[in-house]
PDB file of C-alpha atoms and ligand atoms in Angstrom:
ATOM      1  CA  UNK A   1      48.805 -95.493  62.365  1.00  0.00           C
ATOM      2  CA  UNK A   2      45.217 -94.524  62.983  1.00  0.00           C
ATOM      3  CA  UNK A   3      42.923 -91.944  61.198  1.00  0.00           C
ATOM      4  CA  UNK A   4      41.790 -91.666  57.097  1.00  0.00           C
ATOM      5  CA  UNK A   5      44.911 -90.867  55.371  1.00  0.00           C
ATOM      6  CA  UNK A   6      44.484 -88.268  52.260  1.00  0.00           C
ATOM      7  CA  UNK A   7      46.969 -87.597  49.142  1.00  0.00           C
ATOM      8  CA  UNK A   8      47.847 -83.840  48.465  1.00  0.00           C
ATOM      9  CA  UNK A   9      48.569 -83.625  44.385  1.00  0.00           C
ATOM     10  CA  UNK A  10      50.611 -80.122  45.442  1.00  0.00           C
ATOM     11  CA  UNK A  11      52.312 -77.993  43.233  1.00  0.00           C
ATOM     12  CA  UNK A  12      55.871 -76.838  43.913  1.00  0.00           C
ATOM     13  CA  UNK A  13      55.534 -73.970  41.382  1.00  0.00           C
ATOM     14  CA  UNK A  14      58.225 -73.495  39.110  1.00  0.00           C
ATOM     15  CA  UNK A  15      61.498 -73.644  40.507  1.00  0.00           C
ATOM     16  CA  UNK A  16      62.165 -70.472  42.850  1.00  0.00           C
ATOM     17  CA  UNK A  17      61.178 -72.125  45.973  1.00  0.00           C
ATOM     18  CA  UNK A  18      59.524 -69.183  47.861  1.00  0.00           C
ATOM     19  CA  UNK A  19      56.745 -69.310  44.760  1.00  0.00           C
ATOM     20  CA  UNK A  20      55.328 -72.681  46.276  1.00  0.00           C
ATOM     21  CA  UNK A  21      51.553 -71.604  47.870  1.00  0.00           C
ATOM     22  CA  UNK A  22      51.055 -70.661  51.264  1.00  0.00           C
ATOM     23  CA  UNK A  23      48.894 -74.103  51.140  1.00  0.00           C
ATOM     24  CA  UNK A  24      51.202 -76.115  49.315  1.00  0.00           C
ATOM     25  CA  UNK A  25      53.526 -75.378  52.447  1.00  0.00           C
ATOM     26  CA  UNK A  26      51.661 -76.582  54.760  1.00  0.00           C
ATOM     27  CA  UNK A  27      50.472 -79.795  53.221  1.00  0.00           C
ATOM     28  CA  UNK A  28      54.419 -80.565  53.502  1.00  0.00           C
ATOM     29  CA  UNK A  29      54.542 -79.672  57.037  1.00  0.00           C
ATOM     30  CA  UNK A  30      52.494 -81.633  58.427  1.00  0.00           C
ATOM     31  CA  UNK A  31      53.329 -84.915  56.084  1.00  0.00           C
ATOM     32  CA  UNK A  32      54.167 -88.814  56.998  1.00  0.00           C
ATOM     33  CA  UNK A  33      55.584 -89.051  53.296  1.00  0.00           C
ATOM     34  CA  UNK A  34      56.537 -87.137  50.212  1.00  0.00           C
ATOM     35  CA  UNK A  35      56.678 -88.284  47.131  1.00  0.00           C
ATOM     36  CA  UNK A  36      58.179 -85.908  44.699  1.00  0.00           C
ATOM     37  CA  UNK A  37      59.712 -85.597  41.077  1.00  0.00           C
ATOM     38  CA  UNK A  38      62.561 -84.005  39.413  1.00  0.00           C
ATOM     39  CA  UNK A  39      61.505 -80.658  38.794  1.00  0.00           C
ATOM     40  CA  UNK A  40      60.138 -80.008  42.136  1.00  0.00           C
ATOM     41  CA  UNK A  41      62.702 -77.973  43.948  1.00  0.00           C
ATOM     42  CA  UNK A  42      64.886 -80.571  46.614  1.00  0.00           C
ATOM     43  CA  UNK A  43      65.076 -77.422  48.654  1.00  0.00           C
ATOM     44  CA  UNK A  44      61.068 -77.318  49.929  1.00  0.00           C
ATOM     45  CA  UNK A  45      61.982 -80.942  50.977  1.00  0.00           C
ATOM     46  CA  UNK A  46      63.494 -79.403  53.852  1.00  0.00           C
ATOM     47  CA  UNK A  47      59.728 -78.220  55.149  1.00  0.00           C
ATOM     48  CA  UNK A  48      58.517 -82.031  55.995  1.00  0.00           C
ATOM     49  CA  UNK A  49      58.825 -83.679  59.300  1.00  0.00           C
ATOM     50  CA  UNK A  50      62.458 -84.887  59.515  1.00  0.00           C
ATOM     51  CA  UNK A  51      60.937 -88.084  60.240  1.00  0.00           C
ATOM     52  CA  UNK A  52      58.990 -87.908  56.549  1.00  0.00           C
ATOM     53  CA  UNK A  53      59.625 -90.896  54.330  1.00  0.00           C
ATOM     54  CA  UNK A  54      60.944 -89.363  51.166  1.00  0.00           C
ATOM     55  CA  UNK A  55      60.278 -91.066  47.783  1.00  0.00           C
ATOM     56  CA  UNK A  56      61.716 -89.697  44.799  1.00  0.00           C
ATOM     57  CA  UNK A  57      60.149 -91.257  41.251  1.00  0.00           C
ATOM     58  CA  UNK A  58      62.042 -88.733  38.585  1.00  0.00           C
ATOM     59  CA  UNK A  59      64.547 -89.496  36.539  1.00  0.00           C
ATOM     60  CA  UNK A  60      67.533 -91.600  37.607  1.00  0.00           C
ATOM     61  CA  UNK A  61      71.044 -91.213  35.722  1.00  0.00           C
ATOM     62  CA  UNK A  62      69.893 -94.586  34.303  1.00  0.00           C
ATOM     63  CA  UNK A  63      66.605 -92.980  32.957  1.00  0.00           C
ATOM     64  CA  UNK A  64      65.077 -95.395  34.522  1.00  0.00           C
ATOM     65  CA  UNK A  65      62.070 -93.822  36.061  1.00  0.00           C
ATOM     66  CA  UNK A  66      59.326 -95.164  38.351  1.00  0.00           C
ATOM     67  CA  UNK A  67      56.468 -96.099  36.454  1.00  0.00           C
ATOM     68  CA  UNK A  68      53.386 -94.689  36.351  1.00  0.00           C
ATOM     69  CA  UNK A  69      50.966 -97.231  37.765  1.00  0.00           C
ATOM     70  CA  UNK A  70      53.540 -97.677  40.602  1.00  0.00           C
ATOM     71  CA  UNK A  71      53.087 -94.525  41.630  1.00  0.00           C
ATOM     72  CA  UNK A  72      49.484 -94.355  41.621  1.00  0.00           C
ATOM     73  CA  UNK A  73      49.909 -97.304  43.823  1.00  0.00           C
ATOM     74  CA  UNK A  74      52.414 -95.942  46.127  1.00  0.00           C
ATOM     75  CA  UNK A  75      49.942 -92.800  46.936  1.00  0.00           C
ATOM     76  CA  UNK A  76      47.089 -95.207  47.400  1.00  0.00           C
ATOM     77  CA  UNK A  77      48.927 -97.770  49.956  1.00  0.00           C
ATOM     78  CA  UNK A  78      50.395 -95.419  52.250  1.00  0.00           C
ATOM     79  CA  UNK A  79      46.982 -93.081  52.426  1.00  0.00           C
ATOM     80  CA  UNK A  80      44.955 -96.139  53.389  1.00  0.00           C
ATOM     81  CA  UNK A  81      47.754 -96.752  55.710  1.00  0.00           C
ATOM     82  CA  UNK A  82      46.349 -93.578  57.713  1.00  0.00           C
ATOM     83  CA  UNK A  83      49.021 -91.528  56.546  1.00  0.00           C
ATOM     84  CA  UNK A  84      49.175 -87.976  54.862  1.00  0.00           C
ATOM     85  CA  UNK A  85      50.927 -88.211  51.280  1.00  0.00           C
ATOM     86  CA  UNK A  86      52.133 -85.351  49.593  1.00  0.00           C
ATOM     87  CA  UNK A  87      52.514 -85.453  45.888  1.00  0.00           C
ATOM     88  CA  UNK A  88      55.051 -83.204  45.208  1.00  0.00           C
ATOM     89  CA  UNK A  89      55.421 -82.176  41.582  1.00  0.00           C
ATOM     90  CA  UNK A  90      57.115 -79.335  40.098  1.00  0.00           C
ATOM     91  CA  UNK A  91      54.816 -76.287  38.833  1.00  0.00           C
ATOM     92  CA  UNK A  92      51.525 -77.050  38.471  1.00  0.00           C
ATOM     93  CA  UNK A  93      50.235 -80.498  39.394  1.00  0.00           C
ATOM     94  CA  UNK A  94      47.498 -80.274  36.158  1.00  0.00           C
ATOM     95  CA  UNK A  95      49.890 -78.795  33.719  1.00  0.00           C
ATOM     96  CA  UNK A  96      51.570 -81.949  32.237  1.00  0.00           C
ATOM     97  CA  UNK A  97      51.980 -83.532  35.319  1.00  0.00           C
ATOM     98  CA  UNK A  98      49.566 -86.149  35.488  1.00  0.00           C
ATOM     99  CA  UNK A  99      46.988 -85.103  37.918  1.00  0.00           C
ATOM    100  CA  UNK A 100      44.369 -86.141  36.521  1.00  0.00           C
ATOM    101  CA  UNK A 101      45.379 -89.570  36.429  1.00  0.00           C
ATOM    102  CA  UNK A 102      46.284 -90.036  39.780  1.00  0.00           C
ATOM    103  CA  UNK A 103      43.084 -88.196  41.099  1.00  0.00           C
ATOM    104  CA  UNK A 104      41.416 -90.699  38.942  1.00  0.00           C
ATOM    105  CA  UNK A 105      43.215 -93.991  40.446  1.00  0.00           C
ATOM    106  CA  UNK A 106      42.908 -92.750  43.630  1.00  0.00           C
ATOM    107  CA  UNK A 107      38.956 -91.587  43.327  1.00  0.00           C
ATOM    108  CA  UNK A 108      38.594 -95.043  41.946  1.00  0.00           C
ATOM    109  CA  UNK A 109      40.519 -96.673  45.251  1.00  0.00           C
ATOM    110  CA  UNK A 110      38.380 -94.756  47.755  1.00  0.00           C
ATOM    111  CA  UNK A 111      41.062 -92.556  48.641  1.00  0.00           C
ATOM    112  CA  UNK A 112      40.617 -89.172  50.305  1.00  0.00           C
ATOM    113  CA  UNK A 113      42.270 -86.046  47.907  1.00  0.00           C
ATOM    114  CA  UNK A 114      43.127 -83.019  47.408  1.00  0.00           C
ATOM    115  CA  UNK A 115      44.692 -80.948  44.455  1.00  0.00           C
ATOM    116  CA  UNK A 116      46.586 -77.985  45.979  1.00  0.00           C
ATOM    117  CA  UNK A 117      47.458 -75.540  42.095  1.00  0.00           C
ATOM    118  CA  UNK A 118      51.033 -74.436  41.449  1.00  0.00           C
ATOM    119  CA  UNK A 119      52.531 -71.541  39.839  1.00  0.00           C
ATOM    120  CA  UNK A 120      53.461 -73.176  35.956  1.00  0.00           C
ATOM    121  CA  UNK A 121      56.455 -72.351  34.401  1.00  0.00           C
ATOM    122  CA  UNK A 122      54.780 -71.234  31.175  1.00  0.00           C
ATOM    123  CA  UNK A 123      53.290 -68.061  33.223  1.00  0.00           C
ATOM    124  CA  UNK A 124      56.347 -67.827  35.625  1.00  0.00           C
ATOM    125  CA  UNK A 125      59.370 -68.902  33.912  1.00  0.00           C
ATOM    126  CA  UNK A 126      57.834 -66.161  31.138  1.00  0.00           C
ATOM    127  CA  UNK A 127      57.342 -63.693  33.789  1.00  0.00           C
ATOM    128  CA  UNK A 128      60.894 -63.873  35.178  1.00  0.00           C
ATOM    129  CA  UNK A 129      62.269 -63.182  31.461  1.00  0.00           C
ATOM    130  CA  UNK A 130      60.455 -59.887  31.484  1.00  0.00           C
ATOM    131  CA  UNK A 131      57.686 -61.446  29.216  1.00  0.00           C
ATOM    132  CA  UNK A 132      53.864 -60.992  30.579  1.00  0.00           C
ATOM    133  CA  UNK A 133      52.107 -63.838  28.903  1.00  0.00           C
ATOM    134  CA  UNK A 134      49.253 -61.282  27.931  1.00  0.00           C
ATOM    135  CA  UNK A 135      49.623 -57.467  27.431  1.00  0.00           C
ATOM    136  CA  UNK A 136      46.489 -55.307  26.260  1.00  0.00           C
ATOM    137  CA  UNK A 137      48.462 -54.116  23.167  1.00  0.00           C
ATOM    138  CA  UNK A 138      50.260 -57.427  22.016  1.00  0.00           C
ATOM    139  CA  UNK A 139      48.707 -60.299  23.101  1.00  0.00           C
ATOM    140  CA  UNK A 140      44.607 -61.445  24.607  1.00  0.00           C
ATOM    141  CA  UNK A 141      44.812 -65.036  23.942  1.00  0.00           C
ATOM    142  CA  UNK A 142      47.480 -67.643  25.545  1.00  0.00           C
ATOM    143  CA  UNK A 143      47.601 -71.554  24.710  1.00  0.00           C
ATOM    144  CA  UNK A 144      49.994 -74.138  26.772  1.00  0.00           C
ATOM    145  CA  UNK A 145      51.020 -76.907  24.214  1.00  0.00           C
ATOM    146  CA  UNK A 146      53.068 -80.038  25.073  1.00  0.00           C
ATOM    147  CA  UNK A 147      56.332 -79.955  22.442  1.00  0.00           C
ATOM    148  CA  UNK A 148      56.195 -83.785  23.175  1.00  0.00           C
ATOM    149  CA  UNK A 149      54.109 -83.452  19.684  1.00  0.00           C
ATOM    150  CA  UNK A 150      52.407 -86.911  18.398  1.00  0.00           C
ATOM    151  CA  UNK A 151      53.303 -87.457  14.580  1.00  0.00           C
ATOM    152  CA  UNK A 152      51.416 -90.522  14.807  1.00  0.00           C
ATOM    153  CA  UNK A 153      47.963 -88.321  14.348  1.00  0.00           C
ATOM    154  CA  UNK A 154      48.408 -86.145  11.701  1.00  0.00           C
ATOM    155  CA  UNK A 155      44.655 -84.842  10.614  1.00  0.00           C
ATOM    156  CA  UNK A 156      44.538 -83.680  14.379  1.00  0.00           C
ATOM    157  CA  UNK A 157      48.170 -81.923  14.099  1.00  0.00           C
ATOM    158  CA  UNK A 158      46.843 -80.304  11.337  1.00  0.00           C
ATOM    159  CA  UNK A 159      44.134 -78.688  12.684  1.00  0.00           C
ATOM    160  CA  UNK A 160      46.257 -77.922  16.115  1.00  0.00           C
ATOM    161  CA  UNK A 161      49.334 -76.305  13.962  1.00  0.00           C
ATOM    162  CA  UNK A 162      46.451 -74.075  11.982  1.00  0.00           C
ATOM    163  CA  UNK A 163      44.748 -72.298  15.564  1.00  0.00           C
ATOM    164  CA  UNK A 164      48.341 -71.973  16.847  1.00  0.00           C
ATOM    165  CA  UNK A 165      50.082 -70.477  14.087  1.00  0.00           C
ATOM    166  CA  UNK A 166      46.225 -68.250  12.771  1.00  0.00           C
ATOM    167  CA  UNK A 167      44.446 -67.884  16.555  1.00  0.00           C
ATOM    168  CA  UNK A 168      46.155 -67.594  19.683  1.00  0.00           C
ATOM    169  CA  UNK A 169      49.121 -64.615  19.767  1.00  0.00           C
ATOM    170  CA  UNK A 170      50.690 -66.449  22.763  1.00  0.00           C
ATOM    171  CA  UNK A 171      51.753 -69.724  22.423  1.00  0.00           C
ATOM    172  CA  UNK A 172      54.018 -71.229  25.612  1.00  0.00           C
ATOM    173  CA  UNK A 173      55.192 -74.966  24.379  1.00  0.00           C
ATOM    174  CA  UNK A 174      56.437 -77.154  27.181  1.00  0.00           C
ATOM    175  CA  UNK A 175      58.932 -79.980  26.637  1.00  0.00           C
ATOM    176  CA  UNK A 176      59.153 -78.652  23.030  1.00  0.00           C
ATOM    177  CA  UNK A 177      62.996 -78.061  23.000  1.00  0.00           C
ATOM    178  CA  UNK A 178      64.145 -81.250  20.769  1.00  0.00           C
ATOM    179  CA  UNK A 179      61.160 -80.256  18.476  1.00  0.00           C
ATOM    180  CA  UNK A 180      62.197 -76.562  18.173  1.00  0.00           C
ATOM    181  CA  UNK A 181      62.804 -77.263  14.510  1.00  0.00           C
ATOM    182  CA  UNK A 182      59.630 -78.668  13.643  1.00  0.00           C
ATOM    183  CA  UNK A 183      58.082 -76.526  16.196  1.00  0.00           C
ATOM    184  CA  UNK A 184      58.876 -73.508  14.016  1.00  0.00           C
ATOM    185  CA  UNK A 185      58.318 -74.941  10.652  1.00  0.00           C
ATOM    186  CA  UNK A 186      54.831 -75.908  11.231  1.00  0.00           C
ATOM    187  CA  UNK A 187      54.030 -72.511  12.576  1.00  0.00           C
ATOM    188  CA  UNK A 188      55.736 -70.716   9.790  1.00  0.00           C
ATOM    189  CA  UNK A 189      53.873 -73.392   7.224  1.00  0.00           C
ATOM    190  CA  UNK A 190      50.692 -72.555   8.786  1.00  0.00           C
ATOM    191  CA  UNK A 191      50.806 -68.921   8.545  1.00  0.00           C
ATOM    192  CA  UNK A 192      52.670 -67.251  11.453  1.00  0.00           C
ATOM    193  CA  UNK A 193      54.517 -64.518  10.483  1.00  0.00           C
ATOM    194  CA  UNK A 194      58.513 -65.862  10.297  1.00  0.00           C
ATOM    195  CA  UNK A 195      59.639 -62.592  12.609  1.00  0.00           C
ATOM    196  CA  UNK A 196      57.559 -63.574  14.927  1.00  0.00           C
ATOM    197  CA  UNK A 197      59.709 -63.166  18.672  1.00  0.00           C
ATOM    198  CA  UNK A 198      60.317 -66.757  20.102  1.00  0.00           C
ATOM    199  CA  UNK A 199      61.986 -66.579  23.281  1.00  0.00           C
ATOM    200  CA  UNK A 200      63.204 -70.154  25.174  1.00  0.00           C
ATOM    201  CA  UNK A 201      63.244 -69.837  28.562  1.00  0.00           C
ATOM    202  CA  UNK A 202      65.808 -72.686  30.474  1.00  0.00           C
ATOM    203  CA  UNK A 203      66.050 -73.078  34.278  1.00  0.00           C
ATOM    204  CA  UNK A 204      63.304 -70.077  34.648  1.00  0.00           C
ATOM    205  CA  UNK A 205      62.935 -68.500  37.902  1.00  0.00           C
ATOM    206  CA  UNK A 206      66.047 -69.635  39.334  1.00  0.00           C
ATOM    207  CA  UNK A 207      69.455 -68.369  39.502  1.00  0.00           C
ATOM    208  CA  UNK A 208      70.690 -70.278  36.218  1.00  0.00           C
ATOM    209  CA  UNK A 209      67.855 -69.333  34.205  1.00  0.00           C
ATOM    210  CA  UNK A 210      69.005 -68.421  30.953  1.00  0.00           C
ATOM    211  CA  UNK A 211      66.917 -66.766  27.737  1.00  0.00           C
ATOM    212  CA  UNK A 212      67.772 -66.806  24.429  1.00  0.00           C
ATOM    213  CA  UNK A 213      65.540 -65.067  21.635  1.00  0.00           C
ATOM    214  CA  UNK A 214      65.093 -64.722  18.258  1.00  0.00           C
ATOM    215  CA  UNK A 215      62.406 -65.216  15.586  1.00  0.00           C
ATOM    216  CA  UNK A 216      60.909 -67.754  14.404  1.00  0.00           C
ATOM    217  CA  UNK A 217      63.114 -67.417  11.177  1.00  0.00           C
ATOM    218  CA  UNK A 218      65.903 -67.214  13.505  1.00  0.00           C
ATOM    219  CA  UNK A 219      65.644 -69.333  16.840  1.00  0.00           C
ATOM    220  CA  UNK A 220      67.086 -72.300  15.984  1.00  0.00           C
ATOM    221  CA  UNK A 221      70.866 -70.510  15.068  1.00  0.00           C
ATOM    222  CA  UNK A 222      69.690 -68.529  17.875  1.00  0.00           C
ATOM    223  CA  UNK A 223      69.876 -71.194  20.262  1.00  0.00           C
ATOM    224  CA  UNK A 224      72.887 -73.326  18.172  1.00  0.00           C
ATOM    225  CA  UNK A 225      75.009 -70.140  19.760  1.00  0.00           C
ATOM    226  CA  UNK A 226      74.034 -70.496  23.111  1.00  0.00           C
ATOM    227  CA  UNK A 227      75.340 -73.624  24.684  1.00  0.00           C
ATOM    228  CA  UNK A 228      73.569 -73.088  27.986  1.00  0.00           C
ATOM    229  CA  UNK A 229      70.239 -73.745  27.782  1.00  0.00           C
ATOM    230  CA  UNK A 230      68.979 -77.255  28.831  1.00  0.00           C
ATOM    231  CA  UNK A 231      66.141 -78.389  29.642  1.00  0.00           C
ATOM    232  CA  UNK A 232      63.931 -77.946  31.531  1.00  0.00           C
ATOM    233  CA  UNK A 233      62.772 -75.235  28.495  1.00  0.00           C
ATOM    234  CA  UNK A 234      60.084 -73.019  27.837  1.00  0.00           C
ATOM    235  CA  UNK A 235      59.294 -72.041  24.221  1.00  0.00           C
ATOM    236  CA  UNK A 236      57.333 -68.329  24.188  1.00  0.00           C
ATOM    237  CA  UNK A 237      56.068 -67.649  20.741  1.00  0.00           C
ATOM    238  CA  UNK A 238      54.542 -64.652  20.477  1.00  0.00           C
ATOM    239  CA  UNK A 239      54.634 -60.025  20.368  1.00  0.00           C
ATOM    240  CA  UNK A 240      54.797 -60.111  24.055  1.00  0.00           C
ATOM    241  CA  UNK A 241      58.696 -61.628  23.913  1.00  0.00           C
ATOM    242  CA  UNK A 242      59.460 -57.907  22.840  1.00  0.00           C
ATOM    243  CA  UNK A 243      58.619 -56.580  26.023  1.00  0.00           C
ATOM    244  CA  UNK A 244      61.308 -57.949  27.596  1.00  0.00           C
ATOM    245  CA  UNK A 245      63.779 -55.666  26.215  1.00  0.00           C
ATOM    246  CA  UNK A 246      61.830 -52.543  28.604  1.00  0.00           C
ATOM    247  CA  UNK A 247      60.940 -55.418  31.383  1.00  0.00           C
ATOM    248  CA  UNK A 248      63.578 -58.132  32.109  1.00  0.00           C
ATOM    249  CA  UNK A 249      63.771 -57.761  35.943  1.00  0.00           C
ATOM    250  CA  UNK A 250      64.731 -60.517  37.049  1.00  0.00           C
ATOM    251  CA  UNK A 251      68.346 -61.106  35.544  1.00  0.00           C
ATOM    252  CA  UNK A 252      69.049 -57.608  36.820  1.00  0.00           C
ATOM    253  CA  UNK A 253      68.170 -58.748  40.602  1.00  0.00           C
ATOM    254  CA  UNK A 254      70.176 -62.347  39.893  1.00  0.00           C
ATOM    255  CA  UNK A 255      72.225 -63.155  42.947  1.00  0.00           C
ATOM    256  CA  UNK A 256      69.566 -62.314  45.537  1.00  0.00           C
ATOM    257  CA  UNK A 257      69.596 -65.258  48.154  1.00  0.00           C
ATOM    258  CA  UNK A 258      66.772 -68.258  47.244  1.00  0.00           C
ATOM    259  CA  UNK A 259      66.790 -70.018  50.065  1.00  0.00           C
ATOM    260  CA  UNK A 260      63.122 -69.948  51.671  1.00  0.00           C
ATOM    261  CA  UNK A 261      64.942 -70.264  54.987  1.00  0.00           C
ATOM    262  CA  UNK A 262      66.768 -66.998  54.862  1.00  0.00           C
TER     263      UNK A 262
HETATM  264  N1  LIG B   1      53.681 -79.331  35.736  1.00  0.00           N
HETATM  265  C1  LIG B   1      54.765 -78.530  35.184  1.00  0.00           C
HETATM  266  C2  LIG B   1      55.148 -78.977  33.779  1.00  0.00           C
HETATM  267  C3  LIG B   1      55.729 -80.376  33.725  1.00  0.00           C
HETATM  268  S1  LIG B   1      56.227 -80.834  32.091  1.00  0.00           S
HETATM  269  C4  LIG B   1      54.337 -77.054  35.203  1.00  0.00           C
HETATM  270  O1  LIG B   1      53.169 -76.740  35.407  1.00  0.00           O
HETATM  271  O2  LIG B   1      55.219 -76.203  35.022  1.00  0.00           O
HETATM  272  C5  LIG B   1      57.928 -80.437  32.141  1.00  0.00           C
HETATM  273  C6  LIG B   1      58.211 -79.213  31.296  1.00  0.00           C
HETATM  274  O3  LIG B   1      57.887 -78.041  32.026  1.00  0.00           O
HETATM  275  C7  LIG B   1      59.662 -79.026  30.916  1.00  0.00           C
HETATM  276  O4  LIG B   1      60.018 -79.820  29.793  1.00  0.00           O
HETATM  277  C8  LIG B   1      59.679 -77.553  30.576  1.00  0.00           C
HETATM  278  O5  LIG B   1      59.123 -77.319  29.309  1.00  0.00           O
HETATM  279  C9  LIG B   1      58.733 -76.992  31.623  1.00  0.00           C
HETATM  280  N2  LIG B   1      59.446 -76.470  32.810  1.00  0.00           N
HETATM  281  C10 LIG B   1      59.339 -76.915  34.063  1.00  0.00           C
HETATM  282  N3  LIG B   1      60.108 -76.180  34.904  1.00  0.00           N
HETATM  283  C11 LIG B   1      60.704 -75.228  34.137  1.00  0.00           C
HETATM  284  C12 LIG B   1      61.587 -74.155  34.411  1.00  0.00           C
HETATM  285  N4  LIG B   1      62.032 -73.893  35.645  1.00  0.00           N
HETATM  286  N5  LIG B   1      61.975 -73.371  33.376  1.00  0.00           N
HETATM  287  C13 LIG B   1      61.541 -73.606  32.130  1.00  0.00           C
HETATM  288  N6  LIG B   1      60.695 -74.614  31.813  1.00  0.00           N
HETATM  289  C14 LIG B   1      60.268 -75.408  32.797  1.00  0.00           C
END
């Protein structure tokens, strides 16, 4: 193969394929290989060249996943190959998903790139539960926070647990679900109001999205009762959960076709 090769870091928004960007699209169309994760929707695999090599690095039912550097690698080889590489990751490609990193390794290789944003589920899984991350009367100030919380740096916690339980009204916590207990205790601890609405958000923006909320007093029972919600998981912390008893759209709509291709 001839020509500079490039890497797309593309964003396959949250789940809902048809909320992929117009640009996002086309990166895939016109790609010599995809390399995508588990939350990117196996559906907008069906928009690459049938001739696209295909190379998945999520989670296997061993757990074993490809590693990190390996990847970097992988998007670096095949681009100085000559060939287009999209990066296929689900929601956006800087939210959590390592971006930055492989910008950086492939910056540092010489390699041509691009990062093409996604729709993120804390904004769109939210949205599709009837919750508006920010409202005029209950919330002006949003915060993403990895629930993948580091014990191992407490002074810092600390400080983190104070602005999110005293600053921001809107607090969406990715990958938080195995913390939700400690989640809610060191909000309550730091001052947040215990009736605060929590809502957790699973599968958002596609047909088996499920919502359960509560308080923060109450989510945890909440979510005991409600054996359907896996992850992947938003936690919403904040007023603006209470609009979804006037605005929860979506659920009414549910069985509307998803395919892209319809
Ligand atoms: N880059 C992604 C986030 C990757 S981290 C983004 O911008 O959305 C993975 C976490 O994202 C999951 O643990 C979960 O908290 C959240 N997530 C991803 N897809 C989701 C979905 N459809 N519904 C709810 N949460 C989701």
């Amino acid at each position: 193969m001839s020509g500079a090769g490039k890497v797309y870091l593309v964003g396959a928004g949250p789940g809902d394929p048809k909320l992929i960007t117009v640009k996002g699209l086309e990166c895939l169309q016109k790609a010599h290989v995809v390399v995508y994760d588990r939350l990117a929707n196996p559906e907008l695999l069906a928009y690459a060249p049938e001739k696209a090599e295909r190379i998945y690095c999520g989670k296997l039912p061993d757990h074993h996943t490809m590693r990190q550097e390996s990847i970097n690698e992988v998007l670096a080889e095949k681009a100085l190959e000559g060939k287009i590489v999209v990066r296929l990751k689900g929601g956006d490609p800087c939210v959590f998903g390592r971006a930055g990193e492989e910008a950086e390794h492939l910056a540092g290789r010489g390699v041509a790139f691009e990062i093409v944003p996604g729709v993120t589920a804390g904004i769109a899984a939210s949205a599709y539960a009837g919750i508006p991350v920010t409202h005029r009367d209950h919330g002006s100030s949003f915060a993403v926070v990895t629930g993948h919380l580091r014990e191992d740096k407490p002074e810092l916690a600390v400080e983190k647990w104070r602005a999110l339980a005293g600053g921001i009204d809107t607090v969406a916590f990715y990958m938080g679900v195995a913390n939700l207990p400690l989640i809610r205790t060191q909000l309550i601890k730091h001052g947040r109001d215990a009736e605060t609405p929590v809502a957790v958000i699973s599968w958002g923006t596609l047909p088996q999205q499920v919502v359960v909320t509560g308080t923060l007093a109450n989510i945890e029972e909440r979510l005991a009762e409600n054996s359907h919600v896996t992850n992947p998981a938003i936690i919403l912390v904040g007023d603006v959960v209470k609009m979804r008893e006037k605005i929860n759209w979506f659920e009414a709509t549910l069985g509307v076709n998803y395919s892209l291709a319809e």
